PDB file of C-alpha atoms in Angstrom:
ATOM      1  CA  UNK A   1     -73.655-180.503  30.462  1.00  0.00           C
ATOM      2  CA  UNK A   2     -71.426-178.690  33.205  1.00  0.00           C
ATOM      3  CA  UNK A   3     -68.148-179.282  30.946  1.00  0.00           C
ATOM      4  CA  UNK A   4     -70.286-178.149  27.656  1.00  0.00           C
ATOM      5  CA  UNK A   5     -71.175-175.347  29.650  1.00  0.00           C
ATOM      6  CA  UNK A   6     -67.590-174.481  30.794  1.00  0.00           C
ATOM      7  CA  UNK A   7     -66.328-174.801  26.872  1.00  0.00           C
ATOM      8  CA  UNK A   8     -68.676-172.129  26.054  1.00  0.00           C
ATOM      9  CA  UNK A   9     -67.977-169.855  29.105  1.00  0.00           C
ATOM     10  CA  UNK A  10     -64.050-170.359  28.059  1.00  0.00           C
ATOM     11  CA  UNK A  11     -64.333-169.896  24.235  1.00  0.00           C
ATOM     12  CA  UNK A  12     -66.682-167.040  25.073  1.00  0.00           C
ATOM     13  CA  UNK A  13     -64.280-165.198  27.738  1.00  0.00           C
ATOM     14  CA  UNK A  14     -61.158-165.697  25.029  1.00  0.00           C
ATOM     15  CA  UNK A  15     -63.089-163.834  22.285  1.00  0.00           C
ATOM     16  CA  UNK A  16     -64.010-160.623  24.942  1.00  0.00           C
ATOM     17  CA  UNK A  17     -61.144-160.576  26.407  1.00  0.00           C
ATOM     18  CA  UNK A  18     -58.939-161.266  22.886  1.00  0.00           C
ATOM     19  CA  UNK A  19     -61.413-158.337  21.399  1.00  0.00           C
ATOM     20  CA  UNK A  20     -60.459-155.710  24.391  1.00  0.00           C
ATOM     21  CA  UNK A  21     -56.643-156.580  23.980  1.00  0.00           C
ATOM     22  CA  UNK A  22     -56.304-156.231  20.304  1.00  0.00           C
ATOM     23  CA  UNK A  23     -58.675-152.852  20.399  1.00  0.00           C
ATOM     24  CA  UNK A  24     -56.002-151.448  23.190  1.00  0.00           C
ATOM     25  CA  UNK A  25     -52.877-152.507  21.104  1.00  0.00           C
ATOM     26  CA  UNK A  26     -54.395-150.857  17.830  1.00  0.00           C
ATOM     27  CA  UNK A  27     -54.765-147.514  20.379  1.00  0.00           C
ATOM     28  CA  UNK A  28     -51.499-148.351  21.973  1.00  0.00           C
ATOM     29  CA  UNK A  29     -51.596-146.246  24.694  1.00  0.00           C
ATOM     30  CA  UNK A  30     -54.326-148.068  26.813  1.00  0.00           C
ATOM     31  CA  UNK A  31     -52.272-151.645  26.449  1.00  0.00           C
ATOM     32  CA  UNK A  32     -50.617-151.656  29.391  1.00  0.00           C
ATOM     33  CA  UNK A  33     -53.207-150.721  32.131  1.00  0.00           C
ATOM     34  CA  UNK A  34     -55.509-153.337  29.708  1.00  0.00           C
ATOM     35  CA  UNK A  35     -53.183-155.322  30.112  1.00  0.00           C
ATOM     36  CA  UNK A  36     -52.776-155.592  33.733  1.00  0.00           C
ATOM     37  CA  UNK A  37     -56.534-155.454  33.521  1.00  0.00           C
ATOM     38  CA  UNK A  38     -56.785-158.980  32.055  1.00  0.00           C
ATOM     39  CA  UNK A  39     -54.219-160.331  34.427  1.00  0.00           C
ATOM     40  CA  UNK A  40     -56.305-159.239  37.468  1.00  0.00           C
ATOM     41  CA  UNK A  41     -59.052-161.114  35.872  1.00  0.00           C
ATOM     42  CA  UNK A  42     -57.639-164.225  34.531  1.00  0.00           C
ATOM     43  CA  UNK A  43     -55.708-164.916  38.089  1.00  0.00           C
ATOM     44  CA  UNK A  44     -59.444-165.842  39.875  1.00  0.00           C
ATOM     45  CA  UNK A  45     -61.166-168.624  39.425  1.00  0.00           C
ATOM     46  CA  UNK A  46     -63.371-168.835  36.159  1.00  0.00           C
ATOM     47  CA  UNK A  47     -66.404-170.091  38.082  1.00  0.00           C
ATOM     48  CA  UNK A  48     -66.364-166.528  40.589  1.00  0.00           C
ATOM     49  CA  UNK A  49     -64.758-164.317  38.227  1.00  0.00           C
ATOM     50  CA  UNK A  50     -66.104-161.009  36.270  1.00  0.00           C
ATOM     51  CA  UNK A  51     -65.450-158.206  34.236  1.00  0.00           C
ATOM     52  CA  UNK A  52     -65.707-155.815  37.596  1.00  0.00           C
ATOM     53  CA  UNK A  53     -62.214-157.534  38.254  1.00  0.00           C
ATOM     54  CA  UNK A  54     -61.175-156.540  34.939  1.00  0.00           C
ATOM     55  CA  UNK A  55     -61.863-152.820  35.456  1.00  0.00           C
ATOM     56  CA  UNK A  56     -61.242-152.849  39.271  1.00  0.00           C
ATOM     57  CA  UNK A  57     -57.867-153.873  38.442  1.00  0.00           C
ATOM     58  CA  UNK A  58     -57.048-150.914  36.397  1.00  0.00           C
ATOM     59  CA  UNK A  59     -59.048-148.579  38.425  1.00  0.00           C
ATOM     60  CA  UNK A  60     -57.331-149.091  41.500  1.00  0.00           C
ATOM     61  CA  UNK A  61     -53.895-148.987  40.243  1.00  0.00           C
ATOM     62  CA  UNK A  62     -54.387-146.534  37.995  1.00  0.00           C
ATOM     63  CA  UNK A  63     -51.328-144.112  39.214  1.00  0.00           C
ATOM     64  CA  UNK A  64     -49.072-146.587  39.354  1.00  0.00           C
ATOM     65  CA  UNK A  65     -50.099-147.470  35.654  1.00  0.00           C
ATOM     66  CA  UNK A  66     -49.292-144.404  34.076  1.00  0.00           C
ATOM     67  CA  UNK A  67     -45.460-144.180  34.934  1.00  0.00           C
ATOM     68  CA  UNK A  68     -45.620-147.974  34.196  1.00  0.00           C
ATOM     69  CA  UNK A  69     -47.174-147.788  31.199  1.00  0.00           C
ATOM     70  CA  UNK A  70     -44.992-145.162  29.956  1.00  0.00           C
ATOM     71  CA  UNK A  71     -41.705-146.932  30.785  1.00  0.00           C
ATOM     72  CA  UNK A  72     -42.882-150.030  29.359  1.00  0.00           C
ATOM     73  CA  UNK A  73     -43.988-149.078  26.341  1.00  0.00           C
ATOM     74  CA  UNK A  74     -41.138-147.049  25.786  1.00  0.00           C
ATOM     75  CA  UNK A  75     -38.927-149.614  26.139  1.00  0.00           C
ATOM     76  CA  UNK A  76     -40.379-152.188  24.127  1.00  0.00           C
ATOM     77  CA  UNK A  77     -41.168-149.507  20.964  1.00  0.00           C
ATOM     78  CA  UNK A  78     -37.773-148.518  21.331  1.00  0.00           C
ATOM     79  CA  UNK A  79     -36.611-152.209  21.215  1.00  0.00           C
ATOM     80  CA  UNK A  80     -39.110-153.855  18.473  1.00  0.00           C
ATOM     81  CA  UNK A  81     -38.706-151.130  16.004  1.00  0.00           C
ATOM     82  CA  UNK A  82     -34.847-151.373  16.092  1.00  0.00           C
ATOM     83  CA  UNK A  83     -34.956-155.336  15.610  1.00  0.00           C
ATOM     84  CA  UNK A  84     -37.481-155.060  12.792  1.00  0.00           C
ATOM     85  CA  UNK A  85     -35.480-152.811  10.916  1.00  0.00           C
ATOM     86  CA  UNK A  86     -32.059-154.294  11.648  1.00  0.00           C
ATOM     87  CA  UNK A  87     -32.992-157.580  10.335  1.00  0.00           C
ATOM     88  CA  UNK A  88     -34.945-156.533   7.724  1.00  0.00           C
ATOM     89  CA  UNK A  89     -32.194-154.277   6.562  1.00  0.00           C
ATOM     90  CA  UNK A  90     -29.033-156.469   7.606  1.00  0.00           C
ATOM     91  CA  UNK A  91     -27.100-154.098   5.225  1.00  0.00           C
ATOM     92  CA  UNK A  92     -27.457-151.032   7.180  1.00  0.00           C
ATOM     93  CA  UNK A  93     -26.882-153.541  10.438  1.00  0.00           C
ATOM     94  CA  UNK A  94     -25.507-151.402  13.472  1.00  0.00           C
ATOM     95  CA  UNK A  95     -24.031-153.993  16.205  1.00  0.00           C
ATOM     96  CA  UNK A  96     -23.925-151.702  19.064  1.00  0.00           C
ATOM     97  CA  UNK A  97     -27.779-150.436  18.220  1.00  0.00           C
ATOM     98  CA  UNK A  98     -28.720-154.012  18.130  1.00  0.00           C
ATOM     99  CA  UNK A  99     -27.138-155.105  21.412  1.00  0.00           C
ATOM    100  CA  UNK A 100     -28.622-152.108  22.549  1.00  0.00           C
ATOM    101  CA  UNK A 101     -32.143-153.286  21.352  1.00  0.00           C
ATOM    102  CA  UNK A 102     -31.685-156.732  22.781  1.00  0.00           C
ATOM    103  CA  UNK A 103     -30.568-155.997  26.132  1.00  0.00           C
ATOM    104  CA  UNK A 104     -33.751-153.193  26.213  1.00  0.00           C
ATOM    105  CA  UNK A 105     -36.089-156.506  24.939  1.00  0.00           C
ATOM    106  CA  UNK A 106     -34.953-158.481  27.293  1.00  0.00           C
ATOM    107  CA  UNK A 107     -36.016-155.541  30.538  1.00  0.00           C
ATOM    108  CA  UNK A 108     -39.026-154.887  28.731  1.00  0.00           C
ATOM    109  CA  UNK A 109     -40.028-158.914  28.456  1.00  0.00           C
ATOM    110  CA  UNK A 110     -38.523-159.344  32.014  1.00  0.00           C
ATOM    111  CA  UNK A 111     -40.633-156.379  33.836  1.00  0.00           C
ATOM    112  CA  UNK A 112     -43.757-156.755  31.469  1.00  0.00           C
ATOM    113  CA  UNK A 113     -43.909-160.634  33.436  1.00  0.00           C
ATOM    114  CA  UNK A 114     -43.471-159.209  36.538  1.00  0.00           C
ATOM    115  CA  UNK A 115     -44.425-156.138  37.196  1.00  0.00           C
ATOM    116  CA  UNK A 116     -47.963-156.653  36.540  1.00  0.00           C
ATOM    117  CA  UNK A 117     -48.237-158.819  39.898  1.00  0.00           C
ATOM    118  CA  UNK A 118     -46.498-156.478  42.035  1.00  0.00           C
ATOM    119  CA  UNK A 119     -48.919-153.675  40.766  1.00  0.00           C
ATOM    120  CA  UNK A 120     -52.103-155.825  41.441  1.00  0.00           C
ATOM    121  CA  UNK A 121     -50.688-157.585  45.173  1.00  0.00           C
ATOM    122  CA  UNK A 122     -48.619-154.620  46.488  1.00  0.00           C
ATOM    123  CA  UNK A 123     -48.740-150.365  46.955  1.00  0.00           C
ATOM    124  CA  UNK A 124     -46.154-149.493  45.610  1.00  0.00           C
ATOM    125  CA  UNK A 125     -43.762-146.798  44.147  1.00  0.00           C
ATOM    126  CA  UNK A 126     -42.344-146.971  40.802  1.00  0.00           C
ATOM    127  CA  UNK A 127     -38.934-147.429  42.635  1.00  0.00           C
ATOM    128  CA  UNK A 128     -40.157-150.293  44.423  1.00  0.00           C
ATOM    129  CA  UNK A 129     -41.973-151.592  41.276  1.00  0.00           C
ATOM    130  CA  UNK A 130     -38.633-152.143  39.327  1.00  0.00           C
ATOM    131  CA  UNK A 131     -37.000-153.070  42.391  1.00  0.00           C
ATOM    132  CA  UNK A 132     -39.955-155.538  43.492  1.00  0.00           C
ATOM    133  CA  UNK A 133     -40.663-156.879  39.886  1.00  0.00           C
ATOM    134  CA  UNK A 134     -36.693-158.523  40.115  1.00  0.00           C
ATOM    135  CA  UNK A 135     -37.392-159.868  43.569  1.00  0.00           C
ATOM    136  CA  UNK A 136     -40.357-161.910  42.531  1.00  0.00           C
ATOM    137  CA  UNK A 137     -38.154-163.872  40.178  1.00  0.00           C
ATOM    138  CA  UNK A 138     -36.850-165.449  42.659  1.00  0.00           C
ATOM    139  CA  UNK A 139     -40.091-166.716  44.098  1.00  0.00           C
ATOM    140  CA  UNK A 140     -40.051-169.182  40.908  1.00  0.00           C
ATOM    141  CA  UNK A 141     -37.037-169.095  39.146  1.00  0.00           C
ATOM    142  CA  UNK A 142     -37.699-171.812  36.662  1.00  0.00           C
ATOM    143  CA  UNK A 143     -41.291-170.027  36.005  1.00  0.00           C
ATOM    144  CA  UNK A 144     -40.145-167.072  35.863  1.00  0.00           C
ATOM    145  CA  UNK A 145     -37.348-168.333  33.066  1.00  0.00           C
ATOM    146  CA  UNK A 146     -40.112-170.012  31.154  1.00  0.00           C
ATOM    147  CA  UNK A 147     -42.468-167.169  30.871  1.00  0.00           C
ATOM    148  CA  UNK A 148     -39.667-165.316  29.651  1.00  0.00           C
ATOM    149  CA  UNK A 149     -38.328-167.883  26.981  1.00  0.00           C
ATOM    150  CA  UNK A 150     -42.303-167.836  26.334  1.00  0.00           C
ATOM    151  CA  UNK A 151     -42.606-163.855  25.901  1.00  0.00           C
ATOM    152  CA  UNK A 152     -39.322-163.497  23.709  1.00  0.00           C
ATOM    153  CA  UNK A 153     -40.575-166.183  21.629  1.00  0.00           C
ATOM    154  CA  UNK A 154     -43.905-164.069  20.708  1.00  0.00           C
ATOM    155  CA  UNK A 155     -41.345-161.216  20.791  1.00  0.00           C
ATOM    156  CA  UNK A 156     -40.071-162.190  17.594  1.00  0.00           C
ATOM    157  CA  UNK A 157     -43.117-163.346  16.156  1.00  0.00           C
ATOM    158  CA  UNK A 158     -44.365-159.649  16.543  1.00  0.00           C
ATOM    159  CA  UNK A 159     -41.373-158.669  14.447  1.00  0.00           C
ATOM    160  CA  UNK A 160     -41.565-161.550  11.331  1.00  0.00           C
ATOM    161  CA  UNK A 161     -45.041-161.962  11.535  1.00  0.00           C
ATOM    162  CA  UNK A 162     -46.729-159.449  13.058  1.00  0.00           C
ATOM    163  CA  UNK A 163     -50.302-160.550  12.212  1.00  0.00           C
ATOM    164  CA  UNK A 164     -50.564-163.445  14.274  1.00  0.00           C
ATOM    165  CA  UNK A 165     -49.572-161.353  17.446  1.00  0.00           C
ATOM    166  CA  UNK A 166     -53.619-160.948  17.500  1.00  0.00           C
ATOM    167  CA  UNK A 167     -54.050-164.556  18.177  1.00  0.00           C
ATOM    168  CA  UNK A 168     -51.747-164.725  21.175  1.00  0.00           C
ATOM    169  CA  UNK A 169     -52.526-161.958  23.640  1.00  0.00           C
ATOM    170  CA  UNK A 170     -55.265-164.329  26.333  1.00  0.00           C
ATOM    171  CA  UNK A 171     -52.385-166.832  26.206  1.00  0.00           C
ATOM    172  CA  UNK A 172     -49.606-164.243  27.341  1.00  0.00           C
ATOM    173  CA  UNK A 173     -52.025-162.546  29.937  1.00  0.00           C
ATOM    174  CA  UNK A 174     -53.333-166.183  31.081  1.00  0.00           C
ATOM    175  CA  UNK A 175     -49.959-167.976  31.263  1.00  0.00           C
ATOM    176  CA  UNK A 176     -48.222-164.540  33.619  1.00  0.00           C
ATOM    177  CA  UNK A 177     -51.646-164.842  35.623  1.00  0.00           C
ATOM    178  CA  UNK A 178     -51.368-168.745  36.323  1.00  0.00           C
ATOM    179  CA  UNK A 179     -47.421-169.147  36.027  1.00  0.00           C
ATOM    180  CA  UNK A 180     -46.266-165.865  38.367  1.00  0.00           C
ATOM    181  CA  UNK A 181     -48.681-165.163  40.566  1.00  0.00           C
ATOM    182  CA  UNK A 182     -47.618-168.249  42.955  1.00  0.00           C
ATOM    183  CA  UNK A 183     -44.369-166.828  42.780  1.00  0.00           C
ATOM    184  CA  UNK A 184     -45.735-164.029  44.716  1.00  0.00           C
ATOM    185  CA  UNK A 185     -47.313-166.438  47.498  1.00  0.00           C
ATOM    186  CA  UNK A 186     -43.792-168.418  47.577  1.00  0.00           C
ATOM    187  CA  UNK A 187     -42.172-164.791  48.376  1.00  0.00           C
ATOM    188  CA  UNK A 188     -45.167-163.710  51.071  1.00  0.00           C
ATOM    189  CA  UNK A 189     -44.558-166.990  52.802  1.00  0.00           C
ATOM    190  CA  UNK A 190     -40.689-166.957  53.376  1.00  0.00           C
ATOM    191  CA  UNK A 191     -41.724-163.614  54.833  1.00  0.00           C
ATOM    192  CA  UNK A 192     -44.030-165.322  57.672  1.00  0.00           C
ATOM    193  CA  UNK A 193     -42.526-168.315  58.152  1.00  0.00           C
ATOM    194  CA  UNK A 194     -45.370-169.980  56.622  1.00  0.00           C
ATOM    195  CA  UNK A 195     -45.872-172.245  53.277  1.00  0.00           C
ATOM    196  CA  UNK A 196     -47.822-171.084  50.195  1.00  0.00           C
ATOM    197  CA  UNK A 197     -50.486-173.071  51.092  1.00  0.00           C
ATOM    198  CA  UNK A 198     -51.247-172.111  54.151  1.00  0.00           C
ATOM    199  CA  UNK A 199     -51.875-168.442  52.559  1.00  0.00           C
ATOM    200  CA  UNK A 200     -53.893-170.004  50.079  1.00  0.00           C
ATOM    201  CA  UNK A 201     -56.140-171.361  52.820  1.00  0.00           C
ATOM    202  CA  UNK A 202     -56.243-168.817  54.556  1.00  0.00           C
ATOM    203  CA  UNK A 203     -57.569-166.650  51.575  1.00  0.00           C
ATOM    204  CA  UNK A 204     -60.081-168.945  51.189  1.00  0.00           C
ATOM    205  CA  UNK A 205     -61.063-168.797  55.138  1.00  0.00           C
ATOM    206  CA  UNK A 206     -61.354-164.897  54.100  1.00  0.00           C
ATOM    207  CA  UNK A 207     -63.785-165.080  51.599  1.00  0.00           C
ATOM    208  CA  UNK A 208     -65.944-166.943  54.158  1.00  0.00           C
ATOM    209  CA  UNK A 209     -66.314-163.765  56.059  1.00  0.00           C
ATOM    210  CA  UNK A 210     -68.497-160.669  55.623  1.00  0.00           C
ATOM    211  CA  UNK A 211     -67.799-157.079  55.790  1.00  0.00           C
ATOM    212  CA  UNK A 212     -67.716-157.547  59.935  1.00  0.00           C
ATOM    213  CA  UNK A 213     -65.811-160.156  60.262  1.00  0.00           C
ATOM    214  CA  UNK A 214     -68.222-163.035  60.982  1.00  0.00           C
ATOM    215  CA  UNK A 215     -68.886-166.118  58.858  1.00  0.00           C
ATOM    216  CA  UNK A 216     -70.882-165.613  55.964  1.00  0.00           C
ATOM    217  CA  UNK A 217     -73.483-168.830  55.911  1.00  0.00           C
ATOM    218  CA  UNK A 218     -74.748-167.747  52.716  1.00  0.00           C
ATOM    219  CA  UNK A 219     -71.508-168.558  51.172  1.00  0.00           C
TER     220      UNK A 219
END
């Protein structure tokens, strides 16, 4: 009964949250803090989390999200449009636009991975966003690369067959949740001299306590 029960909560959280992503890329504007949104949620655990994470995820980022949003969506309009017509019109093909549109792709795939964690795990500037987003590559290298290989992959699907991008968006947001997100604790833990798991622990020692600082029995 408990796995039965954890189908349904699973099939029923990938229809809400698949529903609130499509609505904001239909608006546009709203994807990005959305987005990041999801990714705050889907990074708990699915027995503790809600949709308060969801919203307390945009809400408390919410000025970082607006240069953010605007730089990423930029970039990836700019770079999607371009492609689409290029290779749909390979007659009117303009190399240097097209390199142009790859390279901007690629830093629009590369910081949309990223720069999500950085927003929900650090303060941070949009100077220190960019400059943040590159470090935490190198907290999992070969994640990071497969996320990306991942992203340009649904990249192109958006450009040849643009209807099934509606299918995709809880695997995108779920797979950056569960694939970068350690590569923030490998990062915080070179910092301190400490291993990933040992934060993890101590996270979970954390959540033991209450708003004074003493154990929580309830818990």
């Amino acid at each position: 009964m408990k796995g039965l029960r954890l189908l349904g909560d699973v099939i029923f959280e990938y229809l809400i949250i698949t529903l609130i992503l499509i609505l904001s890329i239909c608006l546009v504007i709203p994807f990005i803090p959305v987005f990041v949104g999801v990714i705050a949620y889907l990074r708990l655990d699915i027995n503790t989390r809600t949709l308060r994470d969801f919203w307390m995820g945009i809400k408390e980022n919410i000025k970082i999200l607006i240069p953010y949003s605007i730089f990423e969506l930029t970039i990836l309009a700019f770079s999607i449009l371009n492609l689409y017509f290029f290779l749909t019109h390979p007659e009117k093909n303009q190399m240097i636009v097209l390199i142009l549109s790859y390279i901007a792709l690629f830093i629009g795939i590369v910081f949309f991975i990223h720069a999500p964690i950085i927003i929900l795990t650090m303060k941070v500037n949009f100077r220190q966003l960019m400059y943040n987003s590159i470090m935490l590559i190198f907290g999992g290298i070969f994640r990071s690369i497969l996320t990306i290989v991942l992203l340009i992959g649904v990249a192109f699907i958006a450009i040849y067959l643009p209807h099934l991008l509606f299918f995709l968006p809880y695997f995108i947001a779920f797979v950056i949740a569960k694939m970068i997100y350690p590569n923030f604790y490998v990062l915080k833990a070179r910092a301190l001299k400490t291993t990933p798991q040992e934060l993890l622990n101590q996270e979970q020692q954390d959540a033991y306590l209450d708003e004074y600082g003493q154990v929580d029995h309830s818990k």
